[in-house]
Every structure is written in C-alpha cells, then in structure tokens.
PDB file of C-alpha atoms in Angstrom:
ATOM      1  CA  UNK A   1     -72.538  15.617 -14.997  1.00 57.00           C
ATOM      2  CA  UNK A   2     -70.101  13.360 -16.586  1.00 62.00           C
ATOM      3  CA  UNK A   3     -68.463  15.436 -19.761  1.00 67.00           C
ATOM      4  CA  UNK A   4     -69.228  14.648 -23.648  1.00 74.00           C
ATOM      5  CA  UNK A   5     -65.531  13.344 -24.492  1.00 71.00           C
ATOM      6  CA  UNK A   6     -65.588  10.470 -21.659  1.00 75.00           C
ATOM      7  CA  UNK A   7     -69.491   9.196 -22.596  1.00 80.00           C
ATOM      8  CA  UNK A   8     -67.090   6.226 -24.501  1.00 86.00           C
ATOM      9  CA  UNK A   9     -70.600   6.044 -26.482  1.00 86.00           C
ATOM     10  CA  UNK A  10     -70.890   8.942 -27.691  1.00 87.00           C
ATOM     11  CA  UNK A  11     -67.218   8.942 -28.671  1.00 89.00           C
ATOM     12  CA  UNK A  12     -67.731   5.686 -30.617  1.00 90.00           C
ATOM     13  CA  UNK A  13     -70.735   7.114 -32.942  1.00 90.00           C
ATOM     14  CA  UNK A  14     -68.492  10.236 -32.918  1.00 89.00           C
ATOM     15  CA  UNK A  15     -65.264   7.526 -33.980  1.00 88.00           C
ATOM     16  CA  UNK A  16     -68.744   5.570 -36.311  1.00 88.00           C
ATOM     17  CA  UNK A  17     -70.057   9.527 -38.042  1.00 86.00           C
ATOM     18  CA  UNK A  18     -66.561  10.045 -38.828  1.00 85.00           C
ATOM     19  CA  UNK A  19     -66.343   7.370 -40.986  1.00 84.00           C
ATOM     20  CA  UNK A  20     -69.094   7.660 -42.997  1.00 83.00           C
ATOM     21  CA  UNK A  21     -68.816  11.842 -43.190  1.00 84.00           C
ATOM     22  CA  UNK A  22     -65.326  10.858 -44.920  1.00 84.00           C
ATOM     23  CA  UNK A  23     -66.380   8.270 -46.542  1.00 81.00           C
ATOM     24  CA  UNK A  24     -69.215  10.275 -48.224  1.00 79.00           C
ATOM     25  CA  UNK A  25     -67.204  12.797 -49.478  1.00 80.00           C
ATOM     26  CA  UNK A  26     -64.579  10.497 -50.551  1.00 81.00           C
ATOM     27  CA  UNK A  27     -66.643   8.989 -52.498  1.00 83.00           C
ATOM     28  CA  UNK A  28     -68.283  11.653 -54.408  1.00 81.00           C
ATOM     29  CA  UNK A  29     -64.424  12.533 -55.138  1.00 85.00           C
ATOM     30  CA  UNK A  30     -63.371   8.643 -56.706  1.00 87.00           C
ATOM     31  CA  UNK A  31     -66.450   7.734 -58.350  1.00 87.00           C
ATOM     32  CA  UNK A  32     -66.107  10.238 -60.493  1.00 87.00           C
ATOM     33  CA  UNK A  33     -62.769   9.765 -61.612  1.00 88.00           C
ATOM     34  CA  UNK A  34     -62.888   6.761 -61.878  1.00 90.00           C
ATOM     35  CA  UNK A  35     -64.942   7.243 -64.580  1.00 90.00           C
ATOM     36  CA  UNK A  36     -63.228   9.678 -65.864  1.00 88.00           C
ATOM     37  CA  UNK A  37     -60.262   7.361 -65.893  1.00 87.00           C
ATOM     38  CA  UNK A  38     -62.615   5.232 -67.758  1.00 87.00           C
ATOM     39  CA  UNK A  39     -63.814   7.343 -70.350  1.00 87.00           C
ATOM     40  CA  UNK A  40     -61.580  10.152 -70.657  1.00 87.00           C
ATOM     41  CA  UNK A  41     -65.193  12.352 -70.240  1.00 88.00           C
ATOM     42  CA  UNK A  42     -65.583  15.105 -68.561  1.00 88.00           C
ATOM     43  CA  UNK A  43     -69.527  14.521 -69.071  1.00 90.00           C
ATOM     44  CA  UNK A  44     -69.566  11.448 -68.397  1.00 89.00           C
ATOM     45  CA  UNK A  45     -68.162  12.555 -65.288  1.00 87.00           C
ATOM     46  CA  UNK A  46     -70.566  15.771 -64.089  1.00 88.00           C
ATOM     47  CA  UNK A  47     -73.471  13.621 -65.141  1.00 90.00           C
ATOM     48  CA  UNK A  48     -72.580  11.128 -62.980  1.00 89.00           C
ATOM     49  CA  UNK A  49     -71.873  13.830 -59.894  1.00 87.00           C
ATOM     50  CA  UNK A  50     -75.649  15.260 -61.067  1.00 90.00           C
ATOM     51  CA  UNK A  51     -77.259  11.657 -60.778  1.00 90.00           C
ATOM     52  CA  UNK A  52     -76.058  11.105 -56.731  1.00 87.00           C
ATOM     53  CA  UNK A  53     -76.832  14.862 -56.393  1.00 86.00           C
ATOM     54  CA  UNK A  54     -80.765  13.903 -57.582  1.00 90.00           C
ATOM     55  CA  UNK A  55     -80.920  11.067 -55.553  1.00 89.00           C
ATOM     56  CA  UNK A  56     -79.148  12.804 -52.575  1.00 85.00           C
ATOM     57  CA  UNK A  57     -82.117  15.345 -52.455  1.00 88.00           C
ATOM     58  CA  UNK A  58     -85.296  13.463 -53.448  1.00 89.00           C
ATOM     59  CA  UNK A  59     -83.917  10.880 -50.613  1.00 88.00           C
ATOM     60  CA  UNK A  60     -84.039  13.994 -48.598  1.00 84.00           C
ATOM     61  CA  UNK A  61     -87.456  15.023 -48.745  1.00 84.00           C
ATOM     62  CA  UNK A  62     -88.654  11.378 -47.719  1.00 83.00           C
ATOM     63  CA  UNK A  63     -86.058  10.367 -45.456  1.00 84.00           C
ATOM     64  CA  UNK A  64     -87.605  12.107 -42.540  1.00 83.00           C
ATOM     65  CA  UNK A  65     -91.249   9.490 -42.673  1.00 86.00           C
ATOM     66  CA  UNK A  66     -88.549   6.897 -43.021  1.00 86.00           C
ATOM     67  CA  UNK A  67     -86.728   7.326 -39.702  1.00 87.00           C
ATOM     68  CA  UNK A  68     -89.368   7.975 -37.962  1.00 86.00           C
ATOM     69  CA  UNK A  69     -90.834   4.890 -38.957  1.00 87.00           C
ATOM     70  CA  UNK A  70     -88.022   2.337 -38.153  1.00 87.00           C
ATOM     71  CA  UNK A  71     -85.065   1.925 -35.103  1.00 88.00           C
ATOM     72  CA  UNK A  72     -82.383   4.775 -36.159  1.00 89.00           C
ATOM     73  CA  UNK A  73     -79.459   2.523 -35.165  1.00 90.00           C
ATOM     74  CA  UNK A  74     -80.335   0.247 -37.354  1.00 91.00           C
ATOM     75  CA  UNK A  75     -81.152   2.470 -39.976  1.00 92.00           C
ATOM     76  CA  UNK A  76     -77.232   3.785 -39.934  1.00 91.00           C
ATOM     77  CA  UNK A  77     -75.846   0.074 -39.657  1.00 93.00           C
ATOM     78  CA  UNK A  78     -78.055  -0.930 -43.106  1.00 94.00           C
ATOM     79  CA  UNK A  79     -77.727   2.208 -44.542  1.00 93.00           C
ATOM     80  CA  UNK A  80     -73.203   1.541 -43.730  1.00 93.00           C
ATOM     81  CA  UNK A  81     -73.649  -2.303 -44.776  1.00 95.00           C
ATOM     82  CA  UNK A  82     -75.664  -0.980 -48.129  1.00 95.00           C
ATOM     83  CA  UNK A  83     -72.341   2.095 -49.172  1.00 94.00           C
ATOM     84  CA  UNK A  84     -69.969  -1.249 -48.054  1.00 94.00           C
ATOM     85  CA  UNK A  85     -71.516  -3.521 -50.483  1.00 95.00           C
ATOM     86  CA  UNK A  86     -72.167  -1.024 -53.078  1.00 94.00           C
ATOM     87  CA  UNK A  87     -68.664   0.667 -53.140  1.00 94.00           C
ATOM     88  CA  UNK A  88     -66.939  -2.368 -52.421  1.00 94.00           C
ATOM     89  CA  UNK A  89     -68.207  -4.181 -55.702  1.00 94.00           C
ATOM     90  CA  UNK A  90     -66.563  -2.267 -58.266  1.00 94.00           C
ATOM     91  CA  UNK A  91     -63.174  -2.594 -57.079  1.00 93.00           C
ATOM     92  CA  UNK A  92     -64.538  -6.134 -58.237  1.00 94.00           C
ATOM     93  CA  UNK A  93     -65.926  -5.204 -61.554  1.00 93.00           C
ATOM     94  CA  UNK A  94     -62.487  -3.035 -62.060  1.00 92.00           C
ATOM     95  CA  UNK A  95     -60.771  -5.733 -61.483  1.00 90.00           C
ATOM     96  CA  UNK A  96     -62.303  -8.331 -64.211  1.00 89.00           C
ATOM     97  CA  UNK A  97     -64.488  -5.815 -66.696  1.00 87.00           C
ATOM     98  CA  UNK A  98     -64.669  -2.088 -66.107  1.00 88.00           C
ATOM     99  CA  UNK A  99     -68.413  -1.710 -67.084  1.00 90.00           C
ATOM    100  CA  UNK A 100     -69.559   2.479 -66.359  1.00 91.00           C
ATOM    101  CA  UNK A 101     -72.832   1.631 -65.801  1.00 92.00           C
ATOM    102  CA  UNK A 102     -72.361  -0.072 -63.270  1.00 93.00           C
ATOM    103  CA  UNK A 103     -71.034   3.354 -61.324  1.00 92.00           C
ATOM    104  CA  UNK A 104     -74.645   5.142 -62.781  1.00 92.00           C
ATOM    105  CA  UNK A 105     -76.114   2.435 -60.322  1.00 93.00           C
ATOM    106  CA  UNK A 106     -73.576   2.298 -57.513  1.00 93.00           C
ATOM    107  CA  UNK A 107     -73.199   5.892 -56.906  1.00 90.00           C
ATOM    108  CA  UNK A 108     -77.116   7.548 -56.429  1.00 92.00           C
ATOM    109  CA  UNK A 109     -77.911   4.509 -54.714  1.00 94.00           C
ATOM    110  CA  UNK A 110     -74.502   5.073 -52.193  1.00 92.00           C
ATOM    111  CA  UNK A 111     -76.098   8.604 -51.855  1.00 89.00           C
ATOM    112  CA  UNK A 112     -79.517   7.550 -51.287  1.00 92.00           C
ATOM    113  CA  UNK A 113     -78.016   5.721 -48.290  1.00 93.00           C
ATOM    114  CA  UNK A 114     -76.057   8.160 -47.410  1.00 89.00           C
ATOM    115  CA  UNK A 115     -79.308  10.985 -47.108  1.00 89.00           C
ATOM    116  CA  UNK A 116     -81.226   8.319 -44.949  1.00 91.00           C
ATOM    117  CA  UNK A 117     -77.742   7.543 -42.538  1.00 89.00           C
ATOM    118  CA  UNK A 118     -77.375  11.238 -42.153  1.00 86.00           C
ATOM    119  CA  UNK A 119     -80.729  12.123 -41.214  1.00 89.00           C
ATOM    120  CA  UNK A 120     -80.807   9.137 -38.782  1.00 89.00           C
ATOM    121  CA  UNK A 121     -78.131  10.025 -36.836  1.00 85.00           C
ATOM    122  CA  UNK A 122     -79.411  13.679 -36.620  1.00 85.00           C
ATOM    123  CA  UNK A 123     -82.622  12.611 -35.699  1.00 85.00           C
ATOM    124  CA  UNK A 124     -80.938  10.159 -32.770  1.00 87.00           C
ATOM    125  CA  UNK A 125     -77.929  12.504 -30.819  1.00 87.00           C
ATOM    126  CA  UNK A 126     -81.337  13.129 -28.113  1.00 86.00           C
ATOM    127  CA  UNK A 127     -81.693   9.110 -27.315  1.00 85.00           C
ATOM    128  CA  UNK A 128     -77.605   9.543 -27.512  1.00 85.00           C
ATOM    129  CA  UNK A 129     -76.899  11.908 -24.987  1.00 85.00           C
ATOM    130  CA  UNK A 130     -80.354  13.251 -24.084  1.00 82.00           C
ATOM    131  CA  UNK A 131     -82.310  16.469 -25.006  1.00 82.00           C
ATOM    132  CA  UNK A 132     -80.033  18.985 -22.142  1.00 82.00           C
ATOM    133  CA  UNK A 133     -77.042  17.691 -24.539  1.00 82.00           C
ATOM    134  CA  UNK A 134     -78.408  18.248 -27.734  1.00 86.00           C
ATOM    135  CA  UNK A 135     -76.244  21.050 -28.499  1.00 86.00           C
ATOM    136  CA  UNK A 136     -73.424  20.149 -26.847  1.00 85.00           C
ATOM    137  CA  UNK A 137     -73.085  16.956 -29.139  1.00 86.00           C
ATOM    138  CA  UNK A 138     -74.173  18.567 -32.043  1.00 84.00           C
ATOM    139  CA  UNK A 139     -70.860  21.014 -32.026  1.00 86.00           C
ATOM    140  CA  UNK A 140     -68.895  18.065 -31.891  1.00 84.00           C
ATOM    141  CA  UNK A 141     -70.519  16.417 -34.877  1.00 85.00           C
ATOM    142  CA  UNK A 142     -70.451  19.410 -37.529  1.00 85.00           C
ATOM    143  CA  UNK A 143     -67.294  20.162 -36.390  1.00 86.00           C
ATOM    144  CA  UNK A 144     -66.201  16.609 -37.496  1.00 84.00           C
ATOM    145  CA  UNK A 145     -68.507  16.824 -40.957  1.00 81.00           C
ATOM    146  CA  UNK A 146     -66.813  20.284 -42.014  1.00 85.00           C
ATOM    147  CA  UNK A 147     -63.437  18.415 -41.085  1.00 85.00           C
ATOM    148  CA  UNK A 148     -64.604  15.291 -43.170  1.00 82.00           C
ATOM    149  CA  UNK A 149     -65.260  17.674 -45.492  1.00 81.00           C
ATOM    150  CA  UNK A 150     -62.130  19.239 -46.350  1.00 86.00           C
ATOM    151  CA  UNK A 151     -60.176  15.884 -45.551  1.00 85.00           C
ATOM    152  CA  UNK A 152     -62.427  13.082 -47.426  1.00 83.00           C
ATOM    153  CA  UNK A 153     -62.137  14.433 -50.825  1.00 85.00           C
ATOM    154  CA  UNK A 154     -59.002  15.985 -50.411  1.00 88.00           C
ATOM    155  CA  UNK A 155     -57.520  12.067 -49.739  1.00 87.00           C
ATOM    156  CA  UNK A 156     -59.770  10.391 -52.049  1.00 85.00           C
ATOM    157  CA  UNK A 157     -57.187  12.595 -54.798  1.00 86.00           C
ATOM    158  CA  UNK A 158     -54.140  11.631 -52.877  1.00 89.00           C
ATOM    159  CA  UNK A 159     -54.971   7.706 -53.160  1.00 88.00           C
ATOM    160  CA  UNK A 160     -56.576   7.569 -56.073  1.00 88.00           C
ATOM    161  CA  UNK A 161     -53.445   9.198 -57.753  1.00 88.00           C
ATOM    162  CA  UNK A 162     -51.097   6.624 -56.211  1.00 90.00           C
ATOM    163  CA  UNK A 163     -53.519   3.391 -56.224  1.00 90.00           C
ATOM    164  CA  UNK A 164     -56.226   4.640 -58.713  1.00 90.00           C
ATOM    165  CA  UNK A 165     -59.188   5.670 -58.466  1.00 90.00           C
ATOM    166  CA  UNK A 166     -60.839   1.369 -57.980  1.00 91.00           C
ATOM    167  CA  UNK A 167     -58.850   1.175 -55.371  1.00 90.00           C
ATOM    168  CA  UNK A 168     -59.317   4.118 -53.404  1.00 89.00           C
ATOM    169  CA  UNK A 169     -62.985   3.449 -53.619  1.00 92.00           C
ATOM    170  CA  UNK A 170     -62.069  -0.393 -52.255  1.00 91.00           C
ATOM    171  CA  UNK A 171     -60.371   1.734 -49.191  1.00 89.00           C
ATOM    172  CA  UNK A 172     -63.726   3.103 -48.939  1.00 88.00           C
ATOM    173  CA  UNK A 173     -65.821   0.338 -48.855  1.00 92.00           C
ATOM    174  CA  UNK A 174     -63.563  -0.962 -46.001  1.00 92.00           C
ATOM    175  CA  UNK A 175     -63.921   2.232 -44.109  1.00 90.00           C
ATOM    176  CA  UNK A 176     -68.272   1.864 -44.085  1.00 92.00           C
ATOM    177  CA  UNK A 177     -67.748  -2.010 -42.989  1.00 93.00           C
ATOM    178  CA  UNK A 178     -65.980  -0.938 -39.868  1.00 92.00           C
ATOM    179  CA  UNK A 179     -68.322   2.083 -39.454  1.00 91.00           C
ATOM    180  CA  UNK A 180     -71.292  -0.607 -39.180  1.00 92.00           C
ATOM    181  CA  UNK A 181     -69.425  -3.114 -36.898  1.00 93.00           C
ATOM    182  CA  UNK A 182     -68.863  -0.418 -34.417  1.00 92.00           C
ATOM    183  CA  UNK A 183     -72.189   1.100 -34.616  1.00 91.00           C
ATOM    184  CA  UNK A 184     -73.708  -1.958 -33.837  1.00 90.00           C
ATOM    185  CA  UNK A 185     -71.696  -1.422 -30.379  1.00 91.00           C
ATOM    186  CA  UNK A 186     -73.554   2.146 -30.073  1.00 89.00           C
ATOM    187  CA  UNK A 187     -76.480   2.140 -27.110  1.00 87.00           C
ATOM    188  CA  UNK A 188     -79.247   4.581 -28.191  1.00 83.00           C
ATOM    189  CA  UNK A 189     -81.632   5.459 -25.203  1.00 75.00           C
ATOM    190  CA  UNK A 190     -85.021   3.816 -25.204  1.00 61.00           C
ATOM    191  CA  UNK A 191     -88.397   6.482 -25.100  1.00 48.00           C
ATOM    192  CA  UNK A 192     -90.105   9.220 -26.977  1.00 40.00           C
ATOM    193  CA  UNK A 193     -89.219   9.731 -31.023  1.00 41.00           C
ATOM    194  CA  UNK A 194     -85.988  11.726 -31.130  1.00 41.00           C
ATOM    195  CA  UNK A 195     -86.882  13.861 -33.693  1.00 41.00           C
ATOM    196  CA  UNK A 196     -89.818  15.084 -32.127  1.00 41.00           C
ATOM    197  CA  UNK A 197     -92.393  14.449 -35.027  1.00 41.00           C
ATOM    198  CA  UNK A 198     -94.407  12.234 -33.000  1.00 40.00           C
ATOM    199  CA  UNK A 199     -95.467  10.117 -35.778  1.00 41.00           C
ATOM    200  CA  UNK A 200     -97.212  13.253 -37.368  1.00 40.00           C
ATOM    201  CA  UNK A 201     -95.981  12.581 -41.825  1.00 41.00           C
ATOM    202  CA  UNK A 202     -95.935  16.481 -42.123  1.00 38.00           C
ATOM    203  CA  UNK A 203     -93.465  16.933 -39.104  1.00 45.00           C
ATOM    204  CA  UNK A 204     -91.878  14.025 -40.784  1.00 42.00           C
ATOM    205  CA  UNK A 205     -90.928  15.797 -43.835  1.00 43.00           C
ATOM    206  CA  UNK A 206     -89.679  18.812 -42.366  1.00 45.00           C
ATOM    207  CA  UNK A 207     -87.328  17.424 -41.051  1.00 44.00           C
ATOM    208  CA  UNK A 208     -86.006  16.153 -44.151  1.00 44.00           C
ATOM    209  CA  UNK A 209     -86.298  19.120 -45.779  1.00 45.00           C
ATOM    210  CA  UNK A 210     -84.847  21.392 -42.573  1.00 48.00           C
ATOM    211  CA  UNK A 211     -81.862  18.545 -43.349  1.00 46.00           C
ATOM    212  CA  UNK A 212     -81.254  19.734 -47.052  1.00 45.00           C
ATOM    213  CA  UNK A 213     -81.371  23.862 -45.945  1.00 46.00           C
ATOM    214  CA  UNK A 214     -78.641  23.616 -43.189  1.00 49.00           C
ATOM    215  CA  UNK A 215     -76.288  21.023 -45.689  1.00 47.00           C
ATOM    216  CA  UNK A 216     -76.655  21.846 -48.705  1.00 47.00           C
TER     217      UNK A 216
END
C-alpha cells in the first residue's frame, strides 16, 4: 500500500486544509485586534469574539445534518470561497470608511462557514483515503490542526503589528481563496456516506456534537 506521503491527492488535501486551519485561527486574532484598534474598547473586542464563538457552536450542532445531505468537497470549496469574500470585504471597507458593525456580520458568518468546513473535512476523510487508513490520515491532519492553532495566532499578531489588522485580514482572505482553488483539484471516492450516518437525522446531529466535544 502506497504511503500517504506519496499520495498526491491526500497531500493536496492536507495542504488545503492546513491553509483553512491556519486561516481560521488567524482570523480569530486579527478581527478582534481590528475592532480594538478602531474603538479602543476591550468590551467590544470581547463581544465580537463571543458572537463568533456562539455562531461556531450553534452551527456545529446542525453541521452534521447539512454535511450528510450535500457533497462534502463542494461544501468545503463553498466555505472557503465564502470566507475569502467575507474577510476580503473588511480591508476594502477599512480602506474607505471603517465600519465596526461590518465585523459583527463578517466574523460570526466566517465562524459558521469555518465550522461547516471542519465537519465536512472530518467526514470526507474515509472517501479520501479509504476506511482502512482513516486513523493514519486523522493523525496527520490533527497534528496540522494543532500546529495551525499555534502558528495562526502568532502570525496574526506579527502581521497585524507590521501591516495593521486590516491588511492581515486581507492576507487571510487570500489564503482561503487559494484553499478553495486547491480543493477543486482534490478527488473524493464515490460510495457510501462518508460519515456513516446513512441519512439518519439523529446520527447526523451526533456528528456535529462529537466534533464540538473533540475540538473545544
């Protein structure tokens, strides 16, 4: 059996998901920094982060139902495109006339699409590598997820300090655009429902709940 490191399809998926992971963690630092810079209010910064966290949790409960009913690759591409557009709006708005309310729209929606993408990627792995290699693939992807969770906020702080939070968010939007293009070239195997839920609604809800439990 060919090692995963030689599987070009998996390697492309790995790189694409790494960009998405890093982008999510990058955003959760850069956007609050932007509202702090614009208002000087720590309360506003906390409210923005809390709003995004609430959206992430709510969508996480229902994400399994959505993922079960649509093509996973398409969902991941749409989620990356949506985040590229949403986060791309921010530096454009800040270029002309900064509006803090825009962040309260963009960040929760971005968090919602991020959760949807993450549940889709988890359930797509069996279709990507086969069920017999799910554990191996999950190990690689989980390590990447953890690394992105450390590197993303660090880079967000550095880039925001050098170029400003608005520019950092613009760079983040570009990473999601690249991830969407890369995901278009990934091929998933056709067959049985990757999540194993077989269309049973309560099992679909369990997928979302289990993801939230494993990724607090």
